[in-house]
């Protein structure tokens, strides 16, 4: 999609469609009012006749509006003007793009970025609008032999700012929004690809391809033999049942001076999670191809950082494995030594995410990190606790947790903090090893984070459990691209 920023009156726009807001009840926005004035009250007459109330979700397409150069005018119902908050704004933009896409317009000028929302400036509104537009038009059809083609697909969206003065800021925000949207698309594509295509080796190849295109990015891939030398017994215990060899992928982006400590992002890359010998039930098991969404979000975030050339240092660390049952797989009760030297009794081979992350977290020490943030589809318990709206957040450093929570609020990609109290740690006691890999039924998301925290004692660390937010199930099954938006906002805020 092409995006553009413009200022100027709606009646002057030479375009296939001008999009303007109507509020409840029957009130015209300033842009709609301008059209009304040049059209001899065309809009107010329609509205008086009862064609449009201005309720949320409503829309009305008009042709040949007098006084307009544009071919069409699309009225979008926005509800009560005073009540437009972040969420309503996002829905309004999404509605406008979906409605527009059915009209046959190849391009448009969209005035909805001029709506006023408490506490939000033009940059925010444009950054969001660009992401939402890309998001609502996304399709994953690369594996369909016949693609569903839009009759006349939308090619270019112009968003408006009130005056010329806001153009430079608007353009900067558009570029940020586009880079984030591209990162999200990369994340969704990688995540949606099935496990017979998206293997650990495939992810390694993707990283190498990304680095080939960008000189600011270096990629290294560790093979199983390298990991064995480093003592990563915990990570390797997960891949030992699979014919797909494990890979440890590192992406290093240098956008700032060497002395600047990097933000390290660790992404869980289980390309398929059968559960191993502790085999999962068959129901919806296909969705375990999404168990690499943490890894995919690290790809997407780093690609967006690279596209914008942000003045930060960011390292992505991706442990990539497939969790399979077989004659060489781990048996429950098996004990392994992690890279940290700590020993782990694997009581459930389905709690594999923490087993690969702990070694990746220890490995991250070598980058002398400012912070380490891991992103993982780690626990079904998180889906029970928070559902699909909030990512679970746990951290050993409260200022970092607060930064991530506020980045979530600002980007609309929200997280909610759960406690990481010492009281929970004892649930991981093992009679035979330093710890067990499961902590019982209670507080499953917290005990998983407790397990990880034991490997992150040397630095500020946060854990994002995206089990509920990384993809949606049901008829519209697919990856969401979360939490790329949150992570990008966090990284932006660090550069300010
Ligand atoms: N990848 C799963 C977590 C998951 C399950 C995410 C369903 C999204 C939907 C993870 O590896 C797992 O299996 N966790 C177990 C842990 C348990 C054995 C302690 C779980 O949540 O059941
Ligand atoms: Mn599992
Ligand atoms: Zn898993």
Coordinates of C-alpha atoms and ligand atoms in Angstrom, one line a residue:
X1 CA 0.0 0.0 0.0
X2 CA 1.2 3.5 -0.8
X3 CA 0.6 6.2 1.8
X4 CA 0.7 9.9 1.6
X5 CA 0.1 13.0 3.8
X6 CA -1.8 16.1 2.7
X7 CA -3.5 19.1 4.0
X8 CA -6.3 21.1 2.3
X9 CA -10.1 21.3 1.9
X10 CA -12.1 18.2 1.0
X11 CA -13.9 19.9 -1.9
X12 CA -10.5 20.5 -3.6
X13 CA -9.4 16.9 -3.6
X14 CA -9.1 15.2 -7.0
X15 CA -9.5 11.6 -5.9
X16 CA -11.7 8.5 -6.1
X17 CA -13.1 9.0 -2.6
X18 CA -13.1 11.5 0.2
X19 CA -13.7 10.0 3.6
X20 CA -15.2 12.2 6.3
X21 CA -16.8 11.7 9.8
X22 CA -20.4 12.1 10.9
X23 CA -21.1 12.1 14.7
X24 CA -24.1 11.0 16.7
X25 CA -26.7 12.2 16.4
X26 CA -26.7 13.6 12.9
X27 CA -23.8 16.0 13.4
X28 CA -21.2 16.8 10.7
X29 CA -17.5 16.9 11.4
X30 CA -15.6 20.0 10.1
X31 CA -14.6 18.2 6.9
X32 CA -18.2 17.0 6.3
X33 CA -19.4 20.5 7.0
X34 CA -17.1 21.9 4.3
X35 CA -18.6 19.5 1.8
X36 CA -22.1 20.4 3.0
X37 CA -21.3 24.1 2.3
X38 CA -20.1 23.6 -1.2
X39 CA -22.9 21.1 -2.1
X40 CA -25.8 23.3 -1.3
X41 CA -26.6 21.3 1.9
X42 CA -26.5 17.9 0.2
X43 CA -25.2 16.1 3.3
X44 CA -27.5 17.8 5.9
X45 CA -30.5 17.0 3.6
X46 CA -29.6 13.4 3.5
X47 CA -29.1 13.3 7.2
X48 CA -32.3 15.1 8.0
X49 CA -34.1 12.5 5.8
X50 CA -32.7 9.8 8.1
X51 CA -30.1 8.1 5.8
X52 CA -27.4 8.4 8.5
X53 CA -27.4 8.8 12.2
X54 CA -23.7 8.9 12.7
X55 CA -23.6 5.8 14.9
X56 CA -20.4 3.8 15.3
X57 CA -20.1 1.2 12.5
X58 CA -22.5 3.0 10.1
X59 CA -21.4 4.2 6.7
X60 CA -22.9 5.7 3.6
X61 CA -21.3 6.0 0.2
X62 CA -22.4 9.0 -2.0
X63 CA -21.7 9.6 -5.7
X64 CA -21.8 12.8 -7.7
X65 CA -21.9 15.1 -4.7
X66 CA -22.5 18.7 -6.1
X67 CA -19.5 21.0 -5.8
X68 CA -17.0 18.1 -5.3
X69 CA -14.2 17.2 -7.6
X70 CA -13.9 13.7 -6.0
X71 CA -15.8 10.8 -7.5
X72 CA -17.2 9.7 -4.2
X73 CA -17.8 10.8 -0.6
X74 CA -17.8 8.1 2.1
X75 CA -19.5 9.2 5.3
X76 CA -18.3 7.2 8.4
X77 CA -20.4 7.1 11.5
X78 CA -18.2 7.8 14.6
X79 CA -20.6 7.8 17.5
X80 CA -20.6 10.6 20.1
X81 CA -17.8 13.1 19.2
X82 CA -16.7 13.5 22.9
X83 CA -16.5 9.8 23.4
X84 CA -13.9 8.9 20.8
X85 CA -11.1 7.1 22.7
X86 CA -8.1 5.2 21.4
X87 CA -10.1 2.0 20.8
X88 CA -13.0 3.7 19.1
X89 CA -10.6 5.6 16.8
X90 CA -8.9 2.4 15.8
X91 CA -12.3 0.8 15.0
X92 CA -13.4 3.9 13.0
X93 CA -10.2 3.8 10.8
X94 CA -10.6 0.0 10.3
X95 CA -14.3 0.5 9.3
X96 CA -13.4 3.2 6.9
X97 CA -10.7 1.1 5.1
X98 CA -13.0 -2.0 4.9
X99 CA -15.9 0.1 3.6
X100 CA -13.7 1.8 1.1
X101 CA -12.2 -1.4 -0.2
X102 CA -15.7 -2.5 -1.3
X103 CA -16.4 0.7 -3.3
X104 CA -13.9 0.0 -6.2
X105 CA -11.9 3.1 -5.3
X106 CA -8.2 2.7 -6.1
X107 CA -7.2 5.5 -3.8
X108 CA -8.7 8.0 -1.3
X109 CA -8.2 11.0 0.9
X110 CA -9.1 10.2 4.4
X111 CA -10.0 13.0 6.8
X112 CA -10.6 10.8 9.8
X113 CA -7.1 11.5 11.1
X114 CA -8.4 14.9 12.1
X115 CA -10.8 13.5 14.7
X116 CA -9.9 14.7 18.2
X117 CA -8.9 12.1 20.7
X118 CA -8.0 13.0 24.3
X119 CA -4.2 13.1 24.8
X120 CA -3.3 12.1 21.2
X121 CA -1.6 14.3 18.7
X122 CA -1.5 14.1 14.9
X123 CA 1.6 11.9 14.8
X124 CA 0.0 9.3 17.0
X125 CA -3.2 9.3 14.9
X126 CA -1.3 8.9 11.6
X127 CA 1.1 6.3 13.0
X128 CA -1.9 4.3 14.1
X129 CA -4.0 4.8 11.0
X130 CA -1.2 3.5 8.7
X131 CA -0.8 0.4 10.8
X132 CA -4.5 -0.2 11.0
X133 CA -5.0 0.2 7.2
X134 CA -2.2 -2.4 6.5
X135 CA -3.6 -4.6 9.2
X136 CA -7.2 -4.7 8.0
X137 CA -6.1 -5.5 4.4
X138 CA -3.7 -8.3 5.3
X139 CA -4.3 -11.7 3.8
X140 CA -2.2 -14.9 4.0
X141 CA -2.9 -16.5 0.7
X142 CA 0.6 -17.5 -0.5
X143 CA -0.3 -21.2 -0.2
X144 CA -3.6 -21.0 -2.0
X145 CA -3.5 -22.0 -5.7
X146 CA -6.2 -19.5 -6.5
X147 CA -5.9 -16.2 -4.8
X148 CA -9.0 -14.1 -3.9
X149 CA -8.5 -11.0 -5.9
X150 CA -10.2 -7.7 -5.0
X151 CA -12.1 -6.5 -8.0
X152 CA -10.4 -3.1 -7.9
X153 CA -7.9 -3.2 -5.1
X154 CA -7.0 -0.1 -3.0
X155 CA -3.6 1.2 -3.9
X156 CA -3.0 4.4 -2.2
X157 CA -4.3 6.1 1.0
X158 CA -3.8 9.7 1.7
X159 CA -4.3 10.8 5.3
X160 CA -4.8 14.5 6.1
X161 CA -3.5 16.9 8.7
X162 CA -5.3 20.2 9.3
X163 CA -2.7 22.7 8.0
X164 CA 0.6 22.7 6.1
X165 CA 2.4 23.3 9.4
X166 CA 1.7 19.7 10.5
X167 CA 3.0 18.1 7.2
X168 CA 6.6 17.3 8.2
X169 CA 5.5 15.7 11.5
X170 CA 2.8 13.9 9.6
X171 CA 5.2 12.5 7.1
X172 CA 7.6 11.3 9.8
X173 CA 4.7 9.6 11.6
X174 CA 3.6 8.0 8.3
X175 CA 7.1 6.5 7.8
X176 CA 7.2 5.2 11.4
X177 CA 3.8 3.7 10.9
X178 CA 4.8 2.1 7.6
X179 CA 8.0 0.5 9.1
X180 CA 6.0 -0.9 12.0
X181 CA 3.3 -2.2 9.7
X182 CA 6.0 -3.9 7.5
X183 CA 7.5 -5.5 10.6
X184 CA 4.1 -6.7 11.7
X185 CA 3.5 -8.1 8.2
X186 CA 6.8 -10.0 8.3
X187 CA 5.9 -11.4 11.8
X188 CA 2.4 -12.5 10.6
X189 CA 3.8 -14.1 7.5
X190 CA 6.5 -16.1 9.3
X191 CA 4.0 -17.1 12.0
X192 CA 1.3 -18.2 9.6
X193 CA 3.7 -20.4 7.6
X194 CA 3.1 -24.1 8.6
X195 CA 5.8 -26.1 10.4
X196 CA 6.7 -28.2 7.3
X197 CA 7.9 -24.9 5.7
X198 CA 8.9 -22.9 8.7
X199 CA 11.5 -25.1 10.4
X200 CA 14.4 -23.9 12.6
X201 CA 16.6 -24.0 9.5
X202 CA 14.1 -21.9 7.6
X203 CA 14.1 -19.3 10.3
X204 CA 17.9 -19.2 10.2
X205 CA 17.8 -18.7 6.5
X206 CA 15.3 -15.8 6.9
X207 CA 17.6 -14.1 9.3
X208 CA 20.6 -14.5 6.9
X209 CA 18.5 -13.1 4.1
X210 CA 17.5 -10.1 6.2
X211 CA 21.1 -9.4 7.0
X212 CA 22.2 -9.6 3.3
X213 CA 19.9 -6.7 2.5
X214 CA 21.0 -4.6 5.4
X215 CA 24.6 -3.6 6.2
X216 CA 23.7 -2.5 9.8
X217 CA 22.6 -6.0 10.6
X218 CA 24.9 -9.1 11.4
X219 CA 23.5 -12.6 11.8
X220 CA 25.1 -15.6 13.3
X221 CA 23.7 -19.1 13.5
X222 CA 24.9 -21.6 16.1
X223 CA 24.5 -25.3 15.2
X224 CA 23.8 -28.1 17.7
X225 CA 27.5 -28.9 18.0
X226 CA 28.3 -25.2 18.9
X227 CA 25.5 -25.2 21.5
X228 CA 26.8 -28.5 22.9
X229 CA 30.2 -26.8 23.4
X230 CA 28.5 -23.9 25.2
X231 CA 26.8 -26.4 27.5
X232 CA 23.2 -25.7 26.4
X233 CA 21.9 -29.0 27.7
X234 CA 18.5 -27.6 28.4
X235 CA 17.9 -26.2 24.9
X236 CA 19.2 -29.3 23.2
X237 CA 17.0 -31.6 25.4
X238 CA 14.0 -30.1 23.5
X239 CA 15.3 -30.6 20.0
X240 CA 16.7 -34.1 20.6
X241 CA 13.4 -35.8 19.7
X242 CA 13.2 -34.1 16.3
X243 CA 14.9 -34.7 13.0
X244 CA 15.0 -30.9 12.6
X245 CA 18.3 -29.7 14.1
X246 CA 18.1 -26.8 16.6
X247 CA 19.5 -23.4 15.6
X248 CA 20.4 -20.5 17.8
X249 CA 20.0 -17.3 15.7
X250 CA 21.5 -14.0 16.7
X251 CA 20.6 -10.7 14.9
X252 CA 22.8 -7.7 15.9
X253 CA 21.7 -4.3 14.8
X254 CA 24.1 -1.4 15.5
X255 CA 22.5 2.0 15.2
X256 CA 24.4 3.7 18.0
X257 CA 27.9 3.9 19.4
X258 CA 29.6 0.7 20.6
X259 CA 29.6 1.8 24.2
X260 CA 25.8 1.9 24.2
X261 CA 24.5 -1.3 25.8
X262 CA 22.0 -3.1 23.6
X263 CA 18.3 -4.0 24.2
X264 CA 18.3 -7.7 23.8
X265 CA 15.1 -9.4 22.6
X266 CA 14.8 -13.1 23.1
X267 CA 12.1 -14.8 21.1
X268 CA 10.7 -18.3 21.7
X269 CA 11.1 -20.2 18.4
X270 CA 9.3 -23.5 18.7
X271 CA 8.4 -24.1 15.1
X272 CA 6.0 -26.9 16.2
X273 CA 5.0 -27.9 19.8
X274 CA 3.5 -31.4 19.9
X275 CA 4.3 -31.5 23.6
X276 CA 6.9 -34.2 23.1
X277 CA 6.4 -37.4 25.1
X278 CA 4.0 -35.5 27.3
X279 CA 1.9 -35.3 24.1
X280 CA -0.7 -32.7 23.6
X281 CA -4.4 -33.6 22.9
X282 CA -5.3 -33.5 19.2
X283 CA -7.8 -30.7 19.5
X284 CA -6.5 -27.5 17.7
X285 CA -3.0 -28.9 17.7
X286 CA -2.4 -27.3 14.3
X287 CA -2.2 -24.0 16.2
X288 CA 1.0 -25.1 17.8
X289 CA 2.7 -23.9 14.5
X290 CA 2.3 -20.5 16.2
X291 CA 4.6 -21.5 19.0
X292 CA 7.3 -19.5 17.2
X293 CA 5.4 -16.2 17.4
X294 CA 7.9 -14.8 19.9
X295 CA 10.7 -15.4 17.4
X296 CA 8.6 -14.0 14.6
X297 CA 8.0 -10.8 16.6
X298 CA 11.7 -10.4 17.2
X299 CA 12.2 -10.6 13.4
X300 CA 9.5 -8.0 12.8
X301 CA 10.8 -5.6 15.4
X302 CA 14.3 -5.8 14.2
X303 CA 13.2 -5.4 10.6
X304 CA 11.3 -2.2 11.5
X305 CA 14.2 -0.8 13.6
X306 CA 16.5 -1.5 10.6
X307 CA 14.1 0.2 8.1
X308 CA 14.0 3.3 10.3
X309 CA 17.7 3.2 11.0
X310 CA 16.9 4.0 14.7
X311 CA 19.9 5.3 16.8
X312 CA 19.9 2.3 19.2
X313 CA 21.7 -1.0 19.5
X314 CA 19.3 -4.0 19.4
X315 CA 20.2 -7.7 19.5
X316 CA 17.7 -10.5 18.7
X317 CA 18.4 -14.0 20.1
X318 CA 16.2 -16.7 18.8
X319 CA 16.4 -20.3 20.0
X320 CA 14.7 -22.3 17.3
X321 CA 13.6 -25.9 17.8
X322 CA 10.8 -28.4 17.1
X323 CA 9.3 -30.3 20.0
X324 CA 8.6 -33.9 19.0
X325 CA 8.1 -37.2 20.6
X326 CA 10.3 -40.1 19.4
X327 CA 12.7 -42.7 20.5
X328 CA 15.4 -40.0 21.1
X329 CA 13.0 -37.6 22.9
X330 CA 13.3 -36.6 26.5
X331 CA 11.4 -38.8 29.0
X332 CA 9.6 -37.2 32.0
X333 CA 12.0 -37.2 34.9
X334 CA 15.1 -36.8 32.7
X335 CA 17.6 -34.3 34.2
X336 CA 19.7 -31.8 32.1
X337 CA 22.4 -29.3 32.9
X338 CA 21.7 -25.8 31.5
X339 CA 24.4 -23.4 30.2
X340 CA 24.2 -21.6 33.6
X341 CA 25.3 -24.9 35.3
X342 CA 21.9 -25.2 37.0
X343 CA 20.3 -28.6 36.7
X344 CA 16.7 -29.1 35.6
X345 CA 14.3 -32.1 36.1
X346 CA 12.0 -32.2 33.1
X347 CA 8.7 -33.4 34.7
X348 CA 6.7 -32.4 31.6
X349 CA 8.2 -32.2 28.2
X350 CA 5.4 -29.9 27.1
X351 CA 6.9 -27.1 29.3
X352 CA 9.6 -26.8 26.6
X353 CA 9.6 -23.1 26.0
X354 CA 11.3 -22.2 29.3
X355 CA 13.9 -24.9 28.6
X356 CA 15.1 -23.2 25.4
X357 CA 14.6 -19.7 26.7
X358 CA 16.7 -20.2 29.9
X359 CA 19.8 -21.1 27.8
X360 CA 19.1 -18.2 25.4
X361 CA 18.8 -15.9 28.4
X362 CA 22.1 -17.0 29.8
X363 CA 23.7 -16.7 26.3
X364 CA 22.5 -13.1 26.2
X365 CA 24.9 -12.1 29.0
X366 CA 27.7 -11.9 26.4
X367 CA 26.0 -8.8 24.8
X368 CA 26.3 -6.9 28.1
X369 CA 22.6 -5.9 27.8
X370 CA 20.9 -2.7 29.0
X371 CA 17.8 -4.9 29.3
X372 CA 16.7 -8.3 28.2
X373 CA 13.1 -8.8 27.1
X374 CA 11.9 -12.3 26.2
X375 CA 8.8 -12.8 24.1
X376 CA 7.1 -16.2 24.2
X377 CA 3.9 -18.1 23.7
X378 CA 4.7 -19.7 27.0
X379 CA 1.6 -20.8 28.9
X380 CA -2.0 -21.8 28.3
X381 CA -2.6 -20.4 31.8
X382 CA -1.9 -16.9 30.5
X383 CA -4.8 -17.3 28.0
X384 CA -7.0 -18.3 30.9
X385 CA -5.9 -15.4 33.1
X386 CA -5.9 -12.6 30.5
X387 CA -7.7 -13.9 27.4
X388 CA -6.7 -12.5 24.0
X389 CA -6.6 -8.8 24.8
X390 CA -3.6 -8.4 27.1
X391 CA -0.1 -9.8 26.9
X392 CA 1.2 -11.1 30.3
X393 CA 4.1 -9.1 31.7
X394 CA 6.5 -10.2 34.4
X395 CA 9.7 -8.5 35.3
X396 CA 12.5 -8.4 37.9
X397 CA 12.8 -4.6 37.5
X398 CA 9.8 -2.4 38.0
X399 CA 10.9 0.7 36.0
X400 CA 11.3 -1.6 33.0
X401 CA 7.8 -3.1 33.6
X402 CA 6.4 0.4 33.7
X403 CA 8.1 1.4 30.5
X404 CA 6.7 -1.7 28.7
X405 CA 3.2 -1.1 30.2
X406 CA 3.1 2.5 29.0
X407 CA 4.5 1.5 25.5
X408 CA 1.6 -0.9 25.4
X409 CA -1.0 1.7 26.3
X410 CA 0.5 4.2 23.7
X411 CA 0.7 1.7 20.9
X412 CA -2.7 0.0 21.7
X413 CA -0.8 -3.3 22.0
X414 CA -1.3 -3.7 25.7
X415 CA 0.2 -5.8 28.4
X416 CA -0.8 -6.4 32.0
X417 CA 1.6 -7.2 34.8
X418 CA 1.4 -10.3 37.0
X419 CA 3.4 -10.7 40.2
X420 CA 6.9 -12.3 40.3
X421 CA 7.0 -12.8 44.0
X422 CA 9.5 -15.0 45.8
X423 CA 6.6 -17.0 47.4
X424 CA 5.9 -18.6 44.1
X425 CA 9.5 -19.9 43.6
X426 CA 9.1 -22.9 45.9
X427 CA 6.6 -24.5 43.5
X428 CA 9.6 -25.3 41.3
X429 CA 11.4 -27.4 44.0
X430 CA 12.7 -30.8 42.8
X431 CA 13.9 -33.6 45.0
X432 CA 16.5 -34.6 42.4
X433 CA 17.7 -31.5 40.5
X434 CA 18.2 -27.7 41.2
X435 CA 14.6 -27.2 39.9
X436 CA 11.7 -28.8 38.1
X437 CA 10.5 -27.4 34.8
X438 CA 6.9 -27.1 36.1
X439 CA 5.3 -25.6 39.1
X440 CA 1.9 -27.3 39.3
X441 CA -1.6 -26.1 38.3
X442 CA -1.6 -22.9 40.3
X443 CA -0.4 -19.6 38.8
X444 CA 1.1 -21.4 35.7
X445 CA 2.2 -18.1 34.1
X446 CA 3.9 -16.9 37.2
X447 CA 5.8 -20.1 37.9
X448 CA 7.0 -20.2 34.2
X449 CA 8.3 -16.7 34.7
X450 CA 9.8 -17.7 38.1
X451 CA 11.7 -20.4 36.2
X452 CA 13.1 -17.9 33.7
X453 CA 14.0 -15.3 36.4
X454 CA 16.5 -17.7 37.8
X455 CA 18.6 -17.3 34.7
X456 CA 18.2 -13.5 34.4
X457 CA 19.7 -12.5 37.8
X458 CA 22.5 -10.5 36.2
X459 CA 20.5 -7.8 34.5
X460 CA 17.1 -6.1 34.1
X461 CA 14.8 -8.5 32.5
X462 CA 11.1 -8.6 31.4
X463 CA 9.1 -11.5 30.1
X464 CA 6.1 -11.1 27.7
X465 CA 3.8 -14.1 27.6
X466 CA 1.9 -13.7 24.3
X467 CA 0.1 -17.1 24.4
X468 CA -3.2 -15.3 24.2
X469 CA -2.3 -12.4 22.0
X470 CA 0.0 -13.7 19.2
X471 CA -2.8 -15.3 17.1
X472 CA -6.5 -15.6 17.0
X473 CA -8.4 -18.9 16.6
X474 CA -11.7 -19.7 14.9
X475 CA -13.0 -18.7 11.5
X476 CA -10.5 -15.8 11.2
X477 CA -7.5 -17.8 12.4
X478 CA -4.2 -16.1 11.9
X479 CA -1.3 -14.4 13.5
X480 CA -1.8 -10.9 14.9
X481 CA 1.8 -9.5 14.7
X482 CA 1.7 -8.7 18.4
X483 CA 3.7 -7.4 20.3
X484 CA 5.8 -5.7 17.5
X485 CA 3.9 -2.5 18.0
X486 CA 4.5 -2.5 21.8
X487 CA 8.2 -3.3 21.3
X488 CA 8.6 -0.6 18.7
X489 CA 7.0 2.0 20.9
X490 CA 9.3 0.9 23.8
X491 CA 12.4 1.3 21.5
X492 CA 11.2 4.7 20.2
X493 CA 10.8 5.9 23.8
X494 CA 14.4 4.8 24.6
X495 CA 15.7 6.9 21.7
X496 CA 14.0 10.1 23.0
Ligands
LIG1 N1 3.3 -23.5 23.7 C1 2.6 -23.9 24.9 C2 1.7 -22.9 25.5 C3 0.4 -22.6 24.8 C4 -0.6 -23.5 24.9 C5 0.2 -21.4 24.2 C6 -1.8 -23.2 24.2 C7 -0.9 -21.1 23.6 C8 -2.0 -22.0 23.6 C9 3.6 -24.3 25.9 O1 4.8 -24.9 25.4 C10 3.0 -25.3 26.8 O2 2.7 -26.4 26.3 N2 2.8 -25.0 28.1 C11 2.2 -25.9 29.0 C12 3.0 -25.8 30.3 C13 2.6 -26.8 31.3 C14 3.0 -28.2 30.8 C15 3.2 -26.5 32.6 C16 0.7 -25.4 29.2 O3 0.5 -24.2 29.2 O4 -0.1 -26.3 29.3
LIG2 MN1 4.6 -27.0 25.2
LIG3 ZN1 5.3 -24.4 23.6

